[in-house]
PDB file of C-alpha atoms and ligand atoms in Angstrom:
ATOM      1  CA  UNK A1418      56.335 -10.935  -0.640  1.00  0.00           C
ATOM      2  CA  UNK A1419      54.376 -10.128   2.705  1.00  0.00           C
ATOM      3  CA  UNK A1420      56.824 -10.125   5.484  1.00  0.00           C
ATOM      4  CA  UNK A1421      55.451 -12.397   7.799  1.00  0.00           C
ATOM      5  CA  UNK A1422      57.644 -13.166  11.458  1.00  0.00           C
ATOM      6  CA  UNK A1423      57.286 -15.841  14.265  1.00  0.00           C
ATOM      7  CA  UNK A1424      58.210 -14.395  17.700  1.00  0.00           C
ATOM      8  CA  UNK A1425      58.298 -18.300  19.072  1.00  0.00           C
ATOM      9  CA  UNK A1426      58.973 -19.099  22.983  1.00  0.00           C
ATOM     10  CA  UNK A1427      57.247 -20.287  26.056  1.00  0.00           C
ATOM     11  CA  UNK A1428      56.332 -16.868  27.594  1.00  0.00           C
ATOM     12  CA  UNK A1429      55.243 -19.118  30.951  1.00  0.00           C
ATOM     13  CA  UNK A1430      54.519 -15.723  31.319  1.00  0.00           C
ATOM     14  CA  UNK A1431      54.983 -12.942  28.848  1.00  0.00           C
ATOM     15  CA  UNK A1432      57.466 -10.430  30.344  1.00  0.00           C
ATOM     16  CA  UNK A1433      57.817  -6.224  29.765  1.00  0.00           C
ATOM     17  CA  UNK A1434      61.218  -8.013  27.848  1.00  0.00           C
ATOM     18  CA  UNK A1435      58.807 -10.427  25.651  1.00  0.00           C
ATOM     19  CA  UNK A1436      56.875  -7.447  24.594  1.00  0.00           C
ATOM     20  CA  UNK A1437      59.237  -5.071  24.685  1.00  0.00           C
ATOM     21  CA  UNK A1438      60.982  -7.143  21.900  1.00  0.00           C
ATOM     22  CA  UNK A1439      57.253  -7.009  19.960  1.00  0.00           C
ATOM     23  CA  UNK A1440      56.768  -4.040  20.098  1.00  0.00           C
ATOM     24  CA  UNK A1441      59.779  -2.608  18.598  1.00  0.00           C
ATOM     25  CA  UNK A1442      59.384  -5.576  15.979  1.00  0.00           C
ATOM     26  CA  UNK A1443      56.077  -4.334  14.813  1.00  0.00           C
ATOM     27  CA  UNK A1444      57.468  -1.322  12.262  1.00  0.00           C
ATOM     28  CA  UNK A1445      59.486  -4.388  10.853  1.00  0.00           C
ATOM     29  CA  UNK A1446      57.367  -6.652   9.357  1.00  0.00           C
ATOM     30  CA  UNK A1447      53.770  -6.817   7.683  1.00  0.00           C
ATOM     31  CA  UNK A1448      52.580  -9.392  10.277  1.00  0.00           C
ATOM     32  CA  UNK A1449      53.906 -10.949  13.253  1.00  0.00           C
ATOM     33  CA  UNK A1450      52.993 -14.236  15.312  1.00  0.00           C
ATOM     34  CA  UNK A1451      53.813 -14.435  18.915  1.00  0.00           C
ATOM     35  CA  UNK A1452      53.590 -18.721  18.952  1.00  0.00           C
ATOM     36  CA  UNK A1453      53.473 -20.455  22.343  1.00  0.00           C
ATOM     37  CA  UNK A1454      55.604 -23.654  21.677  1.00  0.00           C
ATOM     38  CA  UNK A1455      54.121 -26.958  23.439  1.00  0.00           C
ATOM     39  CA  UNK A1456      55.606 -29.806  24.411  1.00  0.00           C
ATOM     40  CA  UNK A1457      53.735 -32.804  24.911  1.00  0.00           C
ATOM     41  CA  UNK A1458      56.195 -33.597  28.198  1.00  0.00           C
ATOM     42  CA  UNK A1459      56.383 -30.079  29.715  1.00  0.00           C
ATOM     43  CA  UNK A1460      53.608 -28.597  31.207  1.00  0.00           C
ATOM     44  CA  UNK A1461      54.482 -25.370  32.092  1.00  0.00           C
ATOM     45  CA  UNK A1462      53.934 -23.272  35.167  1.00  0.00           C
ATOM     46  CA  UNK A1463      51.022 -21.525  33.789  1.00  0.00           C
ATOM     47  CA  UNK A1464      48.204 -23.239  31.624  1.00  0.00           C
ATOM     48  CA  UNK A1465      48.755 -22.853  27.678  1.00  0.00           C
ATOM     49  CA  UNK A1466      45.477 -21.106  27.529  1.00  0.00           C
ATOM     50  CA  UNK A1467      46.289 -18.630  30.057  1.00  0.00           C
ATOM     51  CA  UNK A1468      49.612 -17.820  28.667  1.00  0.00           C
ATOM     52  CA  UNK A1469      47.658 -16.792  24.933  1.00  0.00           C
ATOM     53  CA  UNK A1470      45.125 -15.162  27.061  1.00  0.00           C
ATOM     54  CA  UNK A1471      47.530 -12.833  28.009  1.00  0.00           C
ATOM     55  CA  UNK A1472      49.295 -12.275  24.985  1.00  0.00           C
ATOM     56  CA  UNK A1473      45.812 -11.417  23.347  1.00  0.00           C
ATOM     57  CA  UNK A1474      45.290  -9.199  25.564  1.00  0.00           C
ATOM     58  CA  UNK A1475      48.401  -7.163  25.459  1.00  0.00           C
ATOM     59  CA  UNK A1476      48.462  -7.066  21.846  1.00  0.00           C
ATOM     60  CA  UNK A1477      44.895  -6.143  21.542  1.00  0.00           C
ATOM     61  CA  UNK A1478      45.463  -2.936  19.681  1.00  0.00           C
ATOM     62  CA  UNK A1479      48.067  -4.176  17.867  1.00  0.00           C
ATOM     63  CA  UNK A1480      46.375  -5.441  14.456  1.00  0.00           C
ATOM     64  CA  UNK A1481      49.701  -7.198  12.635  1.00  0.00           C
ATOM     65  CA  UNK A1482      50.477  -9.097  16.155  1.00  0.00           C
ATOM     66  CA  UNK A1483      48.841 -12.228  15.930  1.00  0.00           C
ATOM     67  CA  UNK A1484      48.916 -14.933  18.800  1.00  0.00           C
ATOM     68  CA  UNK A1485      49.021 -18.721  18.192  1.00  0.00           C
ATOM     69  CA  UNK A1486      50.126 -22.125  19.725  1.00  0.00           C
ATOM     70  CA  UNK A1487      52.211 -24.656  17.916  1.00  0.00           C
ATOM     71  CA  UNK A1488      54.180 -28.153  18.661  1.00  0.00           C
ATOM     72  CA  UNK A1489      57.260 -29.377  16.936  1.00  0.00           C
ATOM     73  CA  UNK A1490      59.610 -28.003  15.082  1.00  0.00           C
ATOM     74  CA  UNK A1491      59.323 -24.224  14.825  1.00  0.00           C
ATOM     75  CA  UNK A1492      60.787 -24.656  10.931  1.00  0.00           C
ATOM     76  CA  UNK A1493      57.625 -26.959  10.220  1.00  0.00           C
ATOM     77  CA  UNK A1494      55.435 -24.443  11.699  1.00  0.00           C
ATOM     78  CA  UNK A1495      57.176 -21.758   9.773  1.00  0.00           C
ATOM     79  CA  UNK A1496      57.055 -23.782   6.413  1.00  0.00           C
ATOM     80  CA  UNK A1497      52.787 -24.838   6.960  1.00  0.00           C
ATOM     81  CA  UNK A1498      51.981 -20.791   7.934  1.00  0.00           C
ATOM     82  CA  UNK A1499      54.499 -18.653   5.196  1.00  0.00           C
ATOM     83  CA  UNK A1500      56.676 -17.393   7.538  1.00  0.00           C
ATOM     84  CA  UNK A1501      60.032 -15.960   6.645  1.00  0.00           C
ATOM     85  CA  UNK A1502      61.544 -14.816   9.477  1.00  0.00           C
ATOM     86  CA  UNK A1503      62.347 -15.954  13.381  1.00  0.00           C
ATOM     87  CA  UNK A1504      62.617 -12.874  15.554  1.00  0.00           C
ATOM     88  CA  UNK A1505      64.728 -13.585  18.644  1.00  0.00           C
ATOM     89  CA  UNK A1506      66.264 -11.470  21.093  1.00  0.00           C
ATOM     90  CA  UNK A1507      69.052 -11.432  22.757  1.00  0.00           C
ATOM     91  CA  UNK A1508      70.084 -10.624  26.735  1.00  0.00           C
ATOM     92  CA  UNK A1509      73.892 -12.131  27.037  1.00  0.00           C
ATOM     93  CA  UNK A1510      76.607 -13.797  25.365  1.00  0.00           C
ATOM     94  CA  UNK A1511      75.184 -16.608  26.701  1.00  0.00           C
ATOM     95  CA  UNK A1512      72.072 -16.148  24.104  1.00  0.00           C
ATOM     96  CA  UNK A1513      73.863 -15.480  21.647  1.00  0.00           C
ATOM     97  CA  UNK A1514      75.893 -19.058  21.831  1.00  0.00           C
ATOM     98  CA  UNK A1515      72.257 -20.719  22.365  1.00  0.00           C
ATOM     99  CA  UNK A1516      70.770 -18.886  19.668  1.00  0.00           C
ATOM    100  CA  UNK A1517      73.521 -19.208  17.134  1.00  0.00           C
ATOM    101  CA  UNK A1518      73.297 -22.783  16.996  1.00  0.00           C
ATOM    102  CA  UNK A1519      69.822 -23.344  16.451  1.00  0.00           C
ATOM    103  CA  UNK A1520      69.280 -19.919  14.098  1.00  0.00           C
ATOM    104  CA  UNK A1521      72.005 -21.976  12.023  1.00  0.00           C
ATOM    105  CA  UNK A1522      70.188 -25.283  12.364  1.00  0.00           C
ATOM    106  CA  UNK A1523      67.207 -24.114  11.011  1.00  0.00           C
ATOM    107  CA  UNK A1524      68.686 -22.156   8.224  1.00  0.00           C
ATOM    108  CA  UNK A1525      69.949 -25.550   7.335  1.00  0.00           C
ATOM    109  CA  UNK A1526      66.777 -27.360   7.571  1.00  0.00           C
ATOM    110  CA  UNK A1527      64.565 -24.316   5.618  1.00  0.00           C
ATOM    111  CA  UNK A1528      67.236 -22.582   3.516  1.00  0.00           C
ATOM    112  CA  UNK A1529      64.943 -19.517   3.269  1.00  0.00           C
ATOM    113  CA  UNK A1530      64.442 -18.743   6.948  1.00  0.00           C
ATOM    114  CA  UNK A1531      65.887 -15.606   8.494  1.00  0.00           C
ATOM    115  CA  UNK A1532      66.536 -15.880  11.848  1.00  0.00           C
ATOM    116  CA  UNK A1533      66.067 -11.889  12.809  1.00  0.00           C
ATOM    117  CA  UNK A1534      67.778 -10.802  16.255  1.00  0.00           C
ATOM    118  CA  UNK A1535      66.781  -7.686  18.287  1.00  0.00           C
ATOM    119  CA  UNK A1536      69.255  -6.135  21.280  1.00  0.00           C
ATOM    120  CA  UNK A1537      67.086  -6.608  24.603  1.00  0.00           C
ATOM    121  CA  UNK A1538      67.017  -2.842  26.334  1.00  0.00           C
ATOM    122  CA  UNK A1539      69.149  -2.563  29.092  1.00  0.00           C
ATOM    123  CA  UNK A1540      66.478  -2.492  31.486  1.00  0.00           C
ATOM    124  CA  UNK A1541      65.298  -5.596  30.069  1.00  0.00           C
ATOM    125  CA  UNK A1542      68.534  -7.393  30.162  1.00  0.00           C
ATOM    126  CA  UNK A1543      68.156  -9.165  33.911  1.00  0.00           C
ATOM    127  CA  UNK A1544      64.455 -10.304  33.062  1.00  0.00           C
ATOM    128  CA  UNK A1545      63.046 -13.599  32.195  1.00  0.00           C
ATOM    129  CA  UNK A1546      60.135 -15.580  33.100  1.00  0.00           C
ATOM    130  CA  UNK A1547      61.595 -18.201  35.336  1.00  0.00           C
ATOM    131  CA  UNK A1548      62.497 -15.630  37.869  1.00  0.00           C
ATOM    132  CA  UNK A1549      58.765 -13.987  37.457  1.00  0.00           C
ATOM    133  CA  UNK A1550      57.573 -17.643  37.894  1.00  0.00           C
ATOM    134  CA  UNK A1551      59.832 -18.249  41.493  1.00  0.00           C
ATOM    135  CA  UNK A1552      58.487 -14.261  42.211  1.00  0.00           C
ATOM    136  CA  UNK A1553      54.866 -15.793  42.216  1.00  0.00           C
ATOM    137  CA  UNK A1554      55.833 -19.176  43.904  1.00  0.00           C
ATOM    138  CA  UNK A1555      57.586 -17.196  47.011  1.00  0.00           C
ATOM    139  CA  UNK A1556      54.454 -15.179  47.014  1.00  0.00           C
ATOM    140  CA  UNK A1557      56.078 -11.661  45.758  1.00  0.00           C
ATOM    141  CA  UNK A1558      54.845  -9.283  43.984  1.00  0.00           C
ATOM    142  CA  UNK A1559      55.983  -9.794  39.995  1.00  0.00           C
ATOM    143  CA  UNK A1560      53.216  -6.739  38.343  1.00  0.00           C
ATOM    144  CA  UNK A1561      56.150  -4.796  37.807  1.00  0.00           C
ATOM    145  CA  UNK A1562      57.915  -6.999  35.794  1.00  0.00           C
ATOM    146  CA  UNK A1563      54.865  -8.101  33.449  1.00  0.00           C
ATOM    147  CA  UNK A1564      53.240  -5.814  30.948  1.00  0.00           C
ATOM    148  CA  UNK A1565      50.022  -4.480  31.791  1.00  0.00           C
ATOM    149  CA  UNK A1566      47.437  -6.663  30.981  1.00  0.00           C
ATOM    150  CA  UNK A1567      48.953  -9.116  32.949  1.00  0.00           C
ATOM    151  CA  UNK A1568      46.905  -9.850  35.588  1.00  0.00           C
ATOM    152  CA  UNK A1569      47.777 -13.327  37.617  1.00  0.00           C
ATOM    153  CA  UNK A1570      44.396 -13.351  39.837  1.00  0.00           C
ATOM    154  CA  UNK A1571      42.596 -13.752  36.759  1.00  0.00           C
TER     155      UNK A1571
HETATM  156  P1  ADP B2509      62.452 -19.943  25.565  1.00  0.00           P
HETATM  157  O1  ADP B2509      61.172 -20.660  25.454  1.00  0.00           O
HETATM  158  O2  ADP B2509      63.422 -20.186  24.430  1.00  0.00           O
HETATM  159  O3  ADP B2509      63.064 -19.958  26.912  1.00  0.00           O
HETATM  160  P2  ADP B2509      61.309 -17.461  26.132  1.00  0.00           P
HETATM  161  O4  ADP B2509      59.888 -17.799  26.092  1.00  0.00           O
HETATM  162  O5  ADP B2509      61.908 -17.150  27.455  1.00  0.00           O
HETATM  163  O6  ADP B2509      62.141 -18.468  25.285  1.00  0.00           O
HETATM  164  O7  ADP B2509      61.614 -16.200  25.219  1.00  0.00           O
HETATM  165  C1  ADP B2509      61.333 -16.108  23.862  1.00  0.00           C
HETATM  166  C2  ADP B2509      62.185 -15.041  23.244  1.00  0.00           C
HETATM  167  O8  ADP B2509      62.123 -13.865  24.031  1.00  0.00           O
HETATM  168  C3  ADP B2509      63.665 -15.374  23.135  1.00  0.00           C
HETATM  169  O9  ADP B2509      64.157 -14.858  21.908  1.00  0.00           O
HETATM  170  C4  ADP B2509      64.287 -14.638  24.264  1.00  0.00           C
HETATM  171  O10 ADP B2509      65.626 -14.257  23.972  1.00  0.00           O
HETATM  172  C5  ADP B2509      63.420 -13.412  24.325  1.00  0.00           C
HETATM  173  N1  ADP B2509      63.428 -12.838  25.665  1.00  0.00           N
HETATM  174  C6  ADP B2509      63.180 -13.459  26.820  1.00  0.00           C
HETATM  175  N2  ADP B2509      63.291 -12.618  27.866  1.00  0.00           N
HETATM  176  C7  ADP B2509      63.631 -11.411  27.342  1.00  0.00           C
HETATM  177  C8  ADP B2509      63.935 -10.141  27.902  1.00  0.00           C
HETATM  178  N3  ADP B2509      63.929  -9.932  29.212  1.00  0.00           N
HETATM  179  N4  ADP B2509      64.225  -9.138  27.063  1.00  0.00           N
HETATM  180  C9  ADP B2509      64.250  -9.363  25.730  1.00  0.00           C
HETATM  181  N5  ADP B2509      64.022 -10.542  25.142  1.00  0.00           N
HETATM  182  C10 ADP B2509      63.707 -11.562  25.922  1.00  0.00           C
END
């Protein structure tokens, strides 16, 4: 059996942590599907189209890294595409209480999902997009925090 792993989350926009997660993912499993979750009452900060745009393009070399967009329940999306595993990772304690309680939710609602968890990097530990997204609203400069392909005058 193929081992086939969603990397779900908003990545309003993808981070050096996002891909940093990825990319040490990638010797793990046979395929792996970064999936933009929607919802129908959240719009985001950045379009949905941008936000794959860039994931595309940072995975472009990266054959088994696919890049999709999905709504509802990540265990639906999981059952209609063969997925076996949710890769996650985890910053803080505070994750890990967050992420406990819904990798153990959706074991119970698709018995044969693994919920997979990688340790962020130190360096990666104080990242996340909401502070790249108030960066860009203040006007800062947020490059250095965003892998390269990243470009936000694009
Ligand atoms: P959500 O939509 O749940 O807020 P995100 O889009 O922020 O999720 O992130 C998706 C996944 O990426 C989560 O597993 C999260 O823990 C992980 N992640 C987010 N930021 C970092 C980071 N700086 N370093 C490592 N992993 C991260």
């Amino acid at each position: 059996m193929k081992r086939i792993a969603v990397f779900p989350g908003s990545f309003d926009p993808i981070t050096k942590g996002h891909e940093s997660i990825i990319r040490r993912a990638i010797p793990l499993f046979d395929k792996i599907i970064v999936a933009i979750g929607v919802n129908a009452e959240k719009s985001g900060f950045f379009s949905v189209e941008k936000r794959k745009q860039w994931l595309v393009k940072v995975f472009e070399n990266d054959p088994t890294v696919s890049v999709d967009i999905y709504s509802g329940l990540t265990v639906d999306y999981c059952k209609a595409n063969n997925i076996n595993y949710i890769l996650r990772g985890l910053r803080t304690s505070a994750d890990f209480e967050f992420e406990r309680s819904i990798g153990q939710v959706n074991k119970k609602m698709y018995p044969s999902i693994e919920t997979v968890f990688l340790l962020t990097t130190p360096e990666h530990t104080a990242l996340n997009s909401s502070i790249v997204r108030d960066i860009i609203r203040h006007g800062g400069d947020a490059r250095s925090f965003v892998p390269d392909g990243v470009n936000f005058k694009d």
